[in-house]
Amino acid sequence: MYDQNGVNSLDNLMMREIPVEIYKLHKALNCKINKNNMFSTCNHHYNKRLSHFCQKHDEVICAKCIPESHEECQNVQLIEKAADTAKFGYALSSLESRIQNLKLIVTDMLRVNADNFSTLNDQKQTVKKKIKQIRSGINAYLEKLENELGNDLMEKYKVCVKEIDKERQLYLQQKENLDDWTREIKAMKNHASSVHLFSMAKLLHPRQKANEDSVQKRLADAKTSNIEFEQSRILLDFKRLVMSYGKISIRESPALMSSAHRKAFVIPSLLSRNDKPPSPVVSKFETSVFGNNVDVVRGCFLPDDRLFIPDSKSKIIYVCKTNGANIKKIKLRHVPKDACVLDRSHALVTCGDSGIMMVDLRTLSPGTMIIPGGHCSAISCNKDKIFVVNDECKVSVVDLKGKVLKQITTRYDPYMITSNKTGVIFWTNYNNNNVNSILPNGTSQNVYSGSDLRESTGIATDNRGNVYVAGCDSSNIISVSRTDKSSKTMYAKRDGISSPLGIALNTDKSKLMVINNKQIRVYRTHSN
């Protein structure tokens, strides 16, 4: 494999006959290269030994690199001079420490991988057992139904047999009487006088007439018994109704690495020592600034970037800056449920059975009531149309006078809703992980469902048509793309998200308010 100079003969062959990229790949994968030469040849020129160090580019190079790429670099020196203190310097000791830390992490991840394999095997056996239990339960239930049906069949069979036997006995008795009369007439015709024959005929005539009437009546009412079976309509369509026992899915969760290894694993930052990544949080404050007994679940931005926060325990709406300062109260006649902005001068507030209240934003005072009927909860609007949840599994489209223009039935009960500028309604349901939409023509669609979203709550849309959704159980805010329905986690626990409920975007969609475990946070969205 190696020639007299210690050079891999396959290297020589590859240098002559195949492209550079394949040669580099071979070099990277070939673990039998002489280790003394492992870090001594140039990455850019074949078989050229490293001879210089460029301080500007922090790179070791060969002599051929200098006129090609480093001619204008001022701090290029011989590698021997640059390496005088390398054996005892910080750079090497730091690199050694990082290599050791990374080895520990890789070892830990191999353990995690092995544990995951073992856990998956256990989970597979558990799922198989559950599937068998389902089948056994179905078999037992079907057997019970079969036995009940069999018992019913026997009862009805016995009833039919009893009725047929009763009718049969009557006919047998009549046949026996007719046979006797036939024999008597035959015998008397041969031996009796005309007087006896006449007397017999007159005596038998009414009896015969009675028998004829009886048979004629039974013939008119005669019926045959039949046992029939009508299969359950559900069983006729069983395959469509029961398409599977359930659904097998994969849910990913963070690998349980050693906390010591997580701390040890430090990725070098591309920022300078004085730079810090910008925090996505614009402001935050506790809801207790409004009082100790407030219950804040939903809210929205006003056109001037102030917050509009209903208290679902009292008849008050709070208006404040994004940091919770300059609080003003709007006292209502009813307890508020949800709110949205209609225009620069008005907001709409749902008030349960009382309807929808219009609030004057110029005077911060309650105005007229809009009465669409039902129990009004979640609300959104677009121009002069109001979208409100006012019944179970119902979204109504209402005009400003309270006239219901359309009512759309949803598969689940909407928890929160929003709408975009084209009139598409988006809604969530607290008990599942889906994001749904209602098109202007009333057609319903599933927009998104995924393992990264659990217990979907608050929802909002930006100017690009992307949808922001809060996951209460997953403690995150995801963004669902308008174009390909892909999701991206915008904010998570690391950003302070904890069991979020309501969310709202401001007018220019650059800020996102999150009502979050008795705290209100405002985040940058970088959206236009």
Short mmCIF file of C-alpha atoms in Angstrom, two decimals:
data_model
loop_
_atom_site.label_atom_id
_atom_site.label_comp_id
_atom_site.label_asym_id
_atom_site.label_seq_id
_atom_site.Cartn_x
_atom_site.Cartn_y
_atom_site.Cartn_z
CA MET A 1 0.00 0.00 0.00
CA TYR A 2 2.91 2.39 0.63
CA ASP A 3 5.90 3.21 -1.62
CA GLN A 4 9.50 3.60 -0.50
CA ASN A 5 8.93 7.20 0.62
CA GLY A 6 6.05 6.19 2.89
CA VAL A 7 3.38 7.70 0.64
CA ASN A 8 0.19 5.78 0.18
CA SER A 9 0.31 4.32 -3.35
CA LEU A 10 -3.43 4.74 -3.66
CA ASP A 11 -2.85 8.45 -3.00
CA ASN A 12 -0.45 8.62 -5.95
CA LEU A 13 -2.93 6.84 -8.20
CA MET A 14 -5.75 9.13 -7.13
CA MET A 15 -3.68 12.29 -7.60
CA ARG A 16 -3.02 11.30 -11.21
CA GLU A 17 -6.40 9.97 -12.28
CA ILE A 18 -9.37 11.33 -10.24
CA PRO A 19 -10.78 14.76 -9.35
CA VAL A 20 -9.66 16.79 -6.34
CA GLU A 21 -12.96 16.46 -4.44
CA ILE A 22 -12.84 12.64 -4.50
CA TYR A 23 -9.20 12.69 -3.44
CA LYS A 24 -10.05 14.92 -0.45
CA LEU A 25 -12.90 12.62 0.52
CA HIS A 26 -10.55 9.65 0.41
CA LYS A 27 -8.05 11.52 2.58
CA ALA A 28 -10.75 12.29 5.12
CA LEU A 29 -11.99 8.71 5.31
CA ASN A 30 -8.71 6.81 5.10
CA CYS A 31 -7.76 6.12 8.69
CA LYS A 32 -4.51 4.25 7.82
CA ILE A 33 -2.57 7.32 6.72
CA ASN A 34 0.74 7.83 8.52
CA LYS A 35 -0.25 9.72 11.69
CA ASN A 36 2.94 11.78 11.69
CA ASN A 37 1.81 13.29 8.36
CA MET A 38 -1.82 13.65 9.40
CA PHE A 39 -1.57 17.37 10.15
CA SER A 40 1.51 18.26 8.16
CA THR A 41 0.23 18.58 4.58
CA CYS A 42 -1.62 21.53 3.04
CA ASN A 43 -5.38 21.33 2.55
CA HIS A 44 -5.13 23.30 -0.70
CA HIS A 45 -2.05 21.83 -2.46
CA TYR A 46 -1.20 18.16 -2.82
CA ASN A 47 1.79 16.89 -0.86
CA LYS A 48 2.90 20.39 0.05
CA ARG A 49 4.16 20.56 3.61
CA LEU A 50 2.83 23.22 5.96
CA SER A 51 5.54 25.83 6.42
CA HIS A 52 3.95 29.16 7.45
CA PHE A 53 1.24 30.60 9.71
CA CYS A 54 -1.03 33.52 8.68
CA GLN A 55 -2.11 35.38 11.80
CA LYS A 56 -4.72 37.43 9.92
CA HIS A 57 -6.62 34.34 8.72
CA ASP A 58 -5.63 32.15 11.70
CA GLU A 59 -4.49 29.45 9.26
CA VAL A 60 -1.43 27.24 8.71
CA ILE A 61 -0.41 27.25 5.03
CA CYS A 62 2.26 26.01 2.61
CA ALA A 63 4.72 28.15 0.67
CA LYS A 64 2.54 27.94 -2.46
CA CYS A 65 -0.41 29.47 -0.60
CA ILE A 66 1.43 32.75 0.12
CA PRO A 67 1.49 34.24 -3.44
CA GLU A 68 -1.97 32.81 -4.21
CA SER A 69 -4.00 33.84 -1.18
CA HIS A 70 -1.88 35.60 1.44
CA GLU A 71 0.30 37.98 -0.53
CA GLU A 72 -1.18 41.06 1.17
CA CYS A 73 -1.23 39.57 4.67
CA GLN A 74 1.27 41.34 6.97
CA ASN A 75 1.60 38.79 9.77
CA VAL A 76 2.80 35.67 7.91
CA GLN A 77 5.64 33.91 9.71
CA LEU A 78 7.46 30.59 9.66
CA ILE A 79 5.50 27.89 11.37
CA GLU A 80 8.46 27.04 13.66
CA LYS A 81 8.45 30.57 15.08
CA ALA A 82 4.69 30.64 15.55
CA ALA A 83 4.82 27.24 17.26
CA ASP A 84 7.55 28.08 19.81
CA THR A 85 5.14 27.99 22.75
CA ALA A 86 2.45 25.73 21.27
CA LYS A 87 3.27 22.74 23.43
CA PHE A 88 2.60 24.72 26.59
CA GLY A 89 0.28 27.42 25.21
CA TYR A 90 -3.36 28.10 25.99
CA ALA A 91 -4.58 27.30 22.47
CA LEU A 92 -3.40 23.69 22.60
CA SER A 93 -4.47 23.10 26.19
CA SER A 94 -7.88 24.59 25.41
CA LEU A 95 -8.18 22.38 22.32
CA GLU A 96 -7.18 19.31 24.34
CA SER A 97 -9.77 20.17 26.98
CA ARG A 98 -12.49 20.63 24.35
CA ILE A 99 -11.57 17.32 22.69
CA GLN A 100 -11.82 15.52 26.03
CA ASN A 101 -15.15 17.19 26.81
CA LEU A 102 -16.48 16.24 23.39
CA LYS A 103 -15.32 12.64 23.91
CA LEU A 104 -17.26 12.55 27.18
CA ILE A 105 -20.35 13.90 25.45
CA VAL A 106 -20.08 11.43 22.56
CA THR A 107 -19.70 8.58 25.08
CA ASP A 108 -22.73 9.90 26.98
CA MET A 109 -24.76 10.13 23.76
CA LEU A 110 -23.81 6.54 22.90
CA ARG A 111 -25.24 5.57 26.29
CA VAL A 112 -28.37 7.62 25.54
CA ASN A 113 -28.59 5.91 22.16
CA ALA A 114 -28.35 2.46 23.74
CA ASP A 115 -30.92 3.39 26.40
CA ASN A 116 -33.23 4.73 23.68
CA PHE A 117 -32.94 1.44 21.76
CA SER A 118 -33.83 -0.52 24.90
CA THR A 119 -36.73 1.85 25.68
CA LEU A 120 -38.05 1.56 22.13
CA ASN A 121 -38.04 -2.22 22.40
CA ASP A 122 -40.00 -2.03 25.67
CA GLN A 123 -42.43 0.45 24.13
CA LYS A 124 -42.90 -1.82 21.11
CA GLN A 125 -43.83 -4.73 23.39
CA THR A 126 -46.20 -2.52 25.40
CA VAL A 127 -47.97 -1.31 22.25
CA LYS A 128 -48.27 -4.88 20.92
CA LYS A 129 -49.79 -5.92 24.24
CA LYS A 130 -52.30 -3.05 24.09
CA ILE A 131 -53.25 -4.00 20.52
CA LYS A 132 -53.87 -7.61 21.63
CA GLN A 133 -55.95 -6.35 24.57
CA ILE A 134 -58.08 -4.30 22.17
CA ARG A 135 -58.58 -7.36 19.95
CA SER A 136 -59.48 -9.53 22.97
CA GLY A 137 -61.96 -6.92 24.17
CA ILE A 138 -63.58 -6.71 20.75
CA ASN A 139 -63.75 -10.53 20.49
CA ALA A 140 -65.34 -10.81 23.95
CA TYR A 141 -67.90 -8.15 23.14
CA LEU A 142 -68.76 -9.72 19.77
CA GLU A 143 -69.08 -13.12 21.43
CA LYS A 144 -71.51 -11.62 23.98
CA LEU A 145 -73.60 -10.12 21.15
CA GLU A 146 -73.52 -13.46 19.31
CA ASN A 147 -74.77 -15.34 22.40
CA GLU A 148 -77.55 -12.84 22.99
CA LEU A 149 -78.62 -13.10 19.36
CA GLY A 150 -78.49 -16.93 19.49
CA ASN A 151 -80.72 -17.00 22.61
CA ASP A 152 -83.19 -14.66 20.96
CA LEU A 153 -83.21 -16.90 17.86
CA MET A 154 -84.08 -19.98 19.96
CA GLU A 155 -86.91 -18.17 21.77
CA LYS A 156 -88.48 -17.01 18.52
CA TYR A 157 -88.03 -20.50 17.00
CA LYS A 158 -89.91 -22.06 19.92
CA VAL A 159 -92.79 -19.57 19.56
CA CYS A 160 -93.11 -20.37 15.84
CA VAL A 161 -93.02 -24.16 16.42
CA LYS A 162 -95.69 -23.92 19.12
CA GLU A 163 -98.07 -21.98 16.86
CA ILE A 164 -97.53 -24.38 13.93
CA ASP A 165 -98.13 -27.43 16.16
CA LYS A 166 -101.35 -25.96 17.53
CA GLU A 167 -102.66 -25.40 13.99
CA ARG A 168 -101.57 -28.88 12.97
CA GLN A 169 -103.53 -30.51 15.82
CA LEU A 170 -106.72 -28.75 14.71
CA TYR A 171 -106.34 -29.98 11.14
CA LEU A 172 -105.57 -33.54 12.32
CA GLN A 173 -108.74 -33.56 14.43
CA GLN A 174 -110.85 -32.38 11.50
CA LYS A 175 -109.29 -34.94 9.18
CA GLU A 176 -110.09 -37.70 11.66
CA ASN A 177 -113.75 -36.58 11.86
CA LEU A 178 -114.04 -36.48 8.07
CA ASP A 179 -112.57 -39.97 7.76
CA ASP A 180 -115.18 -41.32 10.27
CA TRP A 181 -118.07 -39.68 8.40
CA THR A 182 -116.82 -41.09 5.09
CA ARG A 183 -116.78 -44.65 6.48
CA GLU A 184 -120.25 -44.32 8.08
CA ILE A 185 -121.86 -43.02 4.84
CA LYS A 186 -120.27 -45.87 2.84
CA ALA A 187 -121.52 -48.49 5.28
CA MET A 188 -125.06 -47.12 5.50
CA LYS A 189 -125.40 -46.84 1.74
CA ASN A 190 -125.11 -50.64 1.51
CA HIS A 191 -127.44 -51.64 4.38
CA ALA A 192 -129.60 -48.74 5.66
CA SER A 193 -133.01 -47.71 4.45
CA SER A 194 -133.79 -44.53 2.65
CA VAL A 195 -135.24 -43.08 5.85
CA HIS A 196 -132.01 -43.71 7.77
CA LEU A 197 -129.91 -42.24 4.96
CA PHE A 198 -132.10 -39.15 4.79
CA SER A 199 -131.94 -38.70 8.56
CA MET A 200 -128.11 -39.10 8.59
CA ALA A 201 -127.68 -36.59 5.77
CA LYS A 202 -129.77 -34.04 7.62
CA LEU A 203 -127.84 -34.59 10.87
CA LEU A 204 -124.38 -34.39 9.27
CA HIS A 205 -125.15 -31.40 7.10
CA PRO A 206 -124.85 -28.69 9.87
CA ARG A 207 -121.69 -30.35 11.23
CA GLN A 208 -120.14 -30.39 7.77
CA LYS A 209 -121.15 -26.79 7.28
CA ALA A 210 -119.48 -25.83 10.59
CA ASN A 211 -116.30 -27.68 9.55
CA GLU A 212 -116.27 -25.98 6.15
CA ASP A 213 -116.73 -22.54 7.73
CA SER A 214 -113.96 -23.26 10.24
CA VAL A 215 -111.51 -24.38 7.55
CA GLN A 216 -112.47 -21.50 5.26
CA LYS A 217 -111.82 -19.01 8.07
CA ARG A 218 -108.44 -20.57 8.87
CA LEU A 219 -107.54 -20.55 5.18
CA ALA A 220 -108.35 -16.85 5.00
CA ASP A 221 -106.17 -16.16 8.03
CA ALA A 222 -103.53 -18.75 7.22
CA LYS A 223 -99.90 -17.59 7.56
CA THR A 224 -96.58 -19.35 7.50
CA SER A 225 -93.93 -18.42 10.07
CA ASN A 226 -90.46 -17.37 8.86
CA ILE A 227 -87.40 -16.46 10.88
CA GLU A 228 -85.34 -13.70 9.29
CA PHE A 229 -82.12 -11.92 10.25
CA GLU A 230 -81.43 -8.25 9.58
CA GLN A 231 -77.77 -7.37 10.02
CA SER A 232 -76.91 -4.23 11.97
CA ARG A 233 -76.32 -1.28 9.65
CA ILE A 234 -73.17 -0.45 11.60
CA LEU A 235 -71.74 -3.90 10.84
CA LEU A 236 -72.56 -3.47 7.15
CA ASP A 237 -70.26 -0.42 7.17
CA PHE A 238 -67.85 -1.78 9.78
CA LYS A 239 -64.69 -1.47 7.67
CA ARG A 240 -65.31 2.20 6.97
CA LEU A 241 -66.30 3.07 10.55
CA VAL A 242 -63.43 1.14 12.17
CA MET A 243 -60.48 1.72 9.85
CA SER A 244 -57.86 0.91 12.49
CA TYR A 245 -57.31 0.11 16.15
CA GLY A 246 -55.44 3.37 16.58
CA LYS A 247 -52.44 5.30 15.33
CA ILE A 248 -48.74 4.61 15.85
CA SER A 249 -46.73 7.84 16.03
CA ILE A 250 -43.21 8.92 16.92
CA ARG A 251 -42.81 11.66 19.51
CA GLU A 252 -39.35 13.10 19.88
CA SER A 253 -38.14 14.41 23.25
CA PRO A 254 -34.81 15.94 24.31
CA ALA A 255 -32.06 13.40 24.96
CA LEU A 256 -31.32 13.02 28.67
CA MET A 257 -27.64 13.90 28.68
CA SER A 258 -25.64 14.30 31.84
CA SER A 259 -26.06 17.89 33.07
CA ALA A 260 -22.32 18.06 33.72
CA HIS A 261 -21.64 17.18 30.09
CA ARG A 262 -24.13 19.77 28.86
CA LYS A 263 -22.29 22.44 30.84
CA ALA A 264 -18.93 21.17 29.62
CA PHE A 265 -19.93 21.36 25.96
CA VAL A 266 -19.22 24.96 24.96
CA ILE A 267 -19.49 25.83 21.27
CA PRO A 268 -17.13 28.69 20.35
CA SER A 269 -19.16 31.82 19.62
CA LEU A 270 -18.87 33.63 16.31
CA LEU A 271 -19.50 36.92 18.16
CA SER A 272 -16.75 39.07 19.55
CA ARG A 273 -16.10 38.97 23.30
CA ASN A 274 -18.09 42.15 23.86
CA ASP A 275 -21.09 41.14 21.69
CA LYS A 276 -24.18 39.47 23.10
CA PRO A 277 -27.05 37.94 21.12
CA PRO A 278 -30.06 40.27 21.23
CA SER A 279 -32.83 39.11 23.56
CA PRO A 280 -36.16 38.49 21.84
CA VAL A 281 -38.00 39.90 24.88
CA VAL A 282 -39.02 43.55 24.50
CA SER A 283 -40.71 43.78 27.91
CA LYS A 284 -42.36 41.70 30.60
CA PHE A 285 -44.42 42.24 33.74
CA GLU A 286 -46.54 40.30 36.21
CA THR A 287 -50.34 40.46 35.88
CA SER A 288 -50.43 41.27 39.59
CA VAL A 289 -49.78 44.95 38.61
CA PHE A 290 -53.52 45.02 37.88
CA GLY A 291 -54.41 43.49 41.26
CA ASN A 292 -54.03 40.25 43.18
CA ASN A 293 -57.24 38.56 42.05
CA VAL A 294 -57.17 39.26 38.31
CA ASP A 295 -57.50 36.44 35.78
CA VAL A 296 -55.89 37.35 32.47
CA VAL A 297 -56.31 34.84 29.64
CA ARG A 298 -56.69 36.92 26.45
CA GLY A 299 -55.93 40.38 25.14
CA CYS A 300 -54.79 42.41 22.16
CA PHE A 301 -52.67 45.37 21.03
CA LEU A 302 -54.27 48.76 20.44
CA PRO A 303 -53.25 50.77 17.33
CA ASP A 304 -50.89 52.93 19.46
CA ASP A 305 -49.08 49.76 20.74
CA ARG A 306 -50.70 49.84 24.17
CA LEU A 307 -52.11 46.60 25.56
CA PHE A 308 -55.85 45.98 25.93
CA ILE A 309 -56.31 43.34 28.68
CA PRO A 310 -59.73 41.98 29.82
CA ASP A 311 -60.02 40.61 33.37
CA SER A 312 -62.25 37.54 33.11
CA LYS A 313 -63.06 37.68 36.84
CA SER A 314 -64.37 41.24 37.03
CA LYS A 315 -66.13 43.83 34.84
CA ILE A 316 -62.87 45.64 34.02
CA ILE A 317 -60.53 46.00 31.03
CA TYR A 318 -57.00 47.28 31.68
CA VAL A 319 -55.11 49.46 29.19
CA CYS A 320 -51.36 49.89 29.69
CA LYS A 321 -47.98 50.20 27.99
CA THR A 322 -46.10 47.06 26.95
CA ASN A 323 -44.10 47.18 30.21
CA GLY A 324 -47.22 47.39 32.38
CA ALA A 325 -46.90 51.12 33.09
CA ASN A 326 -49.58 53.87 32.87
CA ILE A 327 -52.47 51.58 33.71
CA LYS A 328 -56.00 52.81 32.93
CA LYS A 329 -59.28 51.02 33.73
CA ILE A 330 -62.40 50.69 31.60
CA LYS A 331 -65.40 49.70 33.74
CA LEU A 332 -67.95 47.60 31.89
CA ARG A 333 -71.50 46.50 32.61
CA HIS A 334 -70.60 42.84 31.98
CA VAL A 335 -67.66 40.47 32.56
CA PRO A 336 -65.37 40.50 29.45
CA LYS A 337 -64.33 37.25 27.74
CA ASP A 338 -62.18 38.24 24.73
CA ALA A 339 -61.30 41.36 22.72
CA CYS A 340 -60.13 42.52 19.31
CA VAL A 341 -59.56 45.90 17.61
CA LEU A 342 -62.17 46.96 15.04
CA ASP A 343 -60.47 50.20 13.88
CA ARG A 344 -58.29 52.98 15.29
CA SER A 345 -61.20 54.28 17.39
CA HIS A 346 -63.05 51.15 18.48
CA ALA A 347 -62.49 47.75 20.03
CA LEU A 348 -64.91 44.83 20.39
CA VAL A 349 -65.32 42.90 23.65
CA THR A 350 -67.32 39.68 24.04
CA CYS A 351 -69.46 39.49 27.19
CA GLY A 352 -70.90 35.97 27.20
CA ASP A 353 -74.70 35.81 27.06
CA SER A 354 -74.92 39.63 27.00
CA GLY A 355 -73.38 39.84 23.50
CA ILE A 356 -70.54 42.01 22.14
CA MET A 357 -69.71 45.45 23.53
CA MET A 358 -68.14 48.20 21.40
CA VAL A 359 -65.55 50.23 23.34
CA ASP A 360 -64.55 53.79 22.35
CA LEU A 361 -60.73 53.87 22.35
CA ARG A 362 -60.64 57.69 22.25
CA THR A 363 -62.45 58.06 25.57
CA LEU A 364 -61.79 54.54 26.92
CA SER A 365 -65.47 54.12 27.66
CA PRO A 366 -68.05 51.37 26.92
CA GLY A 367 -70.47 51.96 24.05
CA THR A 368 -73.31 50.14 22.34
CA MET A 369 -74.04 46.41 22.56
CA ILE A 370 -74.16 44.12 19.52
CA ILE A 371 -76.49 41.16 20.15
CA PRO A 372 -75.90 38.18 17.80
CA GLY A 373 -77.41 35.73 20.30
CA GLY A 374 -75.81 32.80 22.09
CA HIS A 375 -72.88 32.85 24.51
CA CYS A 376 -70.17 35.04 22.93
CA SER A 377 -66.58 34.06 23.77
CA ALA A 378 -63.66 34.08 21.27
CA ILE A 379 -63.72 36.95 18.75
CA SER A 380 -61.90 38.38 15.73
CA CYS A 381 -62.88 40.84 13.01
CA ASN A 382 -62.04 41.96 9.49
CA LYS A 383 -63.26 45.36 8.30
CA ASP A 384 -67.02 45.43 9.00
CA LYS A 385 -67.39 41.70 9.67
CA ILE A 386 -67.19 40.14 13.12
CA PHE A 387 -66.24 36.49 13.65
CA VAL A 388 -67.43 35.22 17.02
CA VAL A 389 -67.79 31.86 18.77
CA ASN A 390 -71.33 32.09 20.21
CA ASP A 391 -72.36 28.45 20.50
CA GLU A 392 -70.75 25.04 20.95
CA CYS A 393 -68.86 24.07 17.77
CA LYS A 394 -70.18 27.18 16.00
CA VAL A 395 -68.50 30.29 14.52
CA SER A 396 -70.86 33.07 13.45
CA VAL A 397 -70.15 35.82 10.91
CA VAL A 398 -71.94 38.93 12.18
CA ASP A 399 -72.33 42.50 10.89
CA LEU A 400 -71.97 45.58 13.10
CA LYS A 401 -75.73 45.63 13.76
CA GLY A 402 -75.68 42.11 15.18
CA LYS A 403 -77.24 40.37 12.17
CA VAL A 404 -75.88 36.84 11.74
CA LEU A 405 -74.76 36.60 8.09
CA LYS A 406 -73.52 33.03 8.30
CA GLN A 407 -73.01 30.33 10.91
CA ILE A 408 -70.32 27.69 10.39
CA THR A 409 -70.23 24.36 12.24
CA THR A 410 -66.78 23.17 13.36
CA ARG A 411 -65.65 19.67 14.24
CA TYR A 412 -64.46 20.74 17.70
CA ASP A 413 -65.36 23.65 19.96
CA PRO A 414 -63.05 26.62 19.05
CA TYR A 415 -61.03 27.92 22.03
CA MET A 416 -59.48 30.99 20.37
CA ILE A 417 -59.82 32.44 16.87
CA THR A 418 -58.15 34.99 14.61
CA SER A 419 -58.57 36.10 10.99
CA ASN A 420 -56.38 37.46 8.21
CA LYS A 421 -57.00 40.30 5.78
CA THR A 422 -58.56 37.96 3.18
CA GLY A 423 -61.24 36.81 5.64
CA VAL A 424 -59.83 33.36 6.45
CA ILE A 425 -60.63 32.35 10.04
CA PHE A 426 -58.08 30.33 12.03
CA TRP A 427 -59.00 28.57 15.28
CA THR A 428 -57.61 26.28 17.96
CA ASN A 429 -59.10 23.72 20.31
CA TYR A 430 -57.58 23.36 23.77
CA ASN A 431 -58.09 19.59 23.86
CA ASN A 432 -56.08 18.74 20.74
CA ASN A 433 -52.92 19.76 18.92
CA ASN A 434 -54.45 21.05 15.70
CA VAL A 435 -54.66 24.40 13.94
CA ASN A 436 -57.77 24.72 11.77
CA SER A 437 -59.12 27.24 9.29
CA ILE A 438 -62.44 28.28 7.76
CA LEU A 439 -62.26 29.72 4.24
CA PRO A 440 -64.57 32.59 3.19
CA ASN A 441 -66.83 30.07 1.38
CA GLY A 442 -67.31 28.14 4.66
CA THR A 443 -64.99 25.22 3.84
CA SER A 444 -63.03 23.90 6.84
CA GLN A 445 -59.40 22.78 6.61
CA ASN A 446 -56.72 21.42 8.93
CA VAL A 447 -53.79 23.84 8.72
CA TYR A 448 -51.32 22.08 10.99
CA SER A 449 -50.89 19.26 13.50
CA GLY A 450 -47.54 18.09 14.81
CA SER A 451 -45.69 16.70 17.82
CA ASP A 452 -44.11 20.13 18.53
CA LEU A 453 -47.54 21.59 19.41
CA ARG A 454 -49.53 20.25 22.37
CA GLU A 455 -52.80 21.77 23.66
CA SER A 456 -53.10 24.61 21.15
CA THR A 457 -54.46 27.84 22.70
CA GLY A 458 -53.72 31.40 21.48
CA ILE A 459 -53.51 32.15 17.76
CA ALA A 460 -52.56 35.13 15.56
CA THR A 461 -51.62 35.85 11.91
CA ASP A 462 -49.02 38.20 10.41
CA ASN A 463 -48.99 40.20 7.17
CA ARG A 464 -47.34 37.35 5.24
CA GLY A 465 -50.15 34.91 6.10
CA ASN A 466 -48.04 32.94 8.59
CA VAL A 467 -49.89 31.69 11.67
CA TYR A 468 -48.53 31.98 15.23
CA VAL A 469 -49.88 29.38 17.69
CA ALA A 470 -49.34 28.90 21.43
CA GLY A 471 -48.87 25.39 22.83
CA CYS A 472 -49.99 25.36 26.47
CA ASP A 473 -48.66 21.90 27.31
CA SER A 474 -45.59 22.15 25.04
CA SER A 475 -44.78 25.65 26.46
CA ASN A 476 -43.85 27.14 23.11
CA ILE A 477 -44.95 29.47 20.34
CA ILE A 478 -44.68 28.05 16.82
CA SER A 479 -45.01 29.73 13.45
CA VAL A 480 -46.76 27.82 10.64
CA SER A 481 -45.71 28.86 7.13
CA ARG A 482 -48.44 30.02 4.75
CA THR A 483 -46.68 28.44 1.74
CA ASP A 484 -45.69 24.91 2.76
CA LYS A 485 -47.41 24.51 6.20
CA SER A 486 -44.03 23.79 7.81
CA SER A 487 -43.57 24.81 11.46
CA LYS A 488 -40.81 26.66 13.27
CA THR A 489 -40.47 27.12 17.02
CA MET A 490 -40.27 30.88 17.59
CA TYR A 491 -40.07 30.92 21.39
CA ALA A 492 -39.84 28.15 23.97
CA LYS A 493 -39.10 27.60 27.66
CA ARG A 494 -35.60 28.98 27.20
CA ASP A 495 -37.22 32.27 26.17
CA GLY A 496 -39.51 32.38 29.19
CA ILE A 497 -42.56 30.66 27.68
CA SER A 498 -44.53 28.73 30.31
CA SER A 499 -48.05 27.33 29.69
CA PRO A 500 -49.08 30.20 27.36
CA LEU A 501 -52.73 31.01 26.73
CA GLY A 502 -53.61 34.13 24.71
CA ILE A 503 -51.29 35.71 22.12
CA ALA A 504 -51.65 38.79 19.89
CA LEU A 505 -49.60 40.67 17.28
CA ASN A 506 -49.40 44.46 17.14
CA THR A 507 -50.47 46.52 14.11
CA ASP A 508 -47.21 46.23 12.14
CA LYS A 509 -46.72 42.61 13.32
CA SER A 510 -43.29 43.40 14.80
CA LYS A 511 -44.26 42.47 18.37
CA LEU A 512 -46.01 39.47 19.85
CA MET A 513 -47.76 39.59 23.21
CA VAL A 514 -47.89 36.32 25.15
CA ILE A 515 -50.12 35.86 28.21
CA ASN A 516 -48.03 33.40 30.05
CA ASN A 517 -48.52 31.90 33.56
CA LYS A 518 -49.63 35.11 35.34
CA GLN A 519 -47.11 37.10 33.34
CA ILE A 520 -47.35 39.13 30.15
CA ARG A 521 -44.35 39.11 27.81
CA VAL A 522 -43.80 41.04 24.58
CA TYR A 523 -41.40 39.55 22.01
CA ARG A 524 -39.81 40.76 18.79
CA THR A 525 -41.07 38.88 15.76
CA HIS A 526 -38.78 40.31 12.99
CA SER A 527 -41.91 40.24 10.80
CA ASN A 528 -42.95 42.85 8.28
#
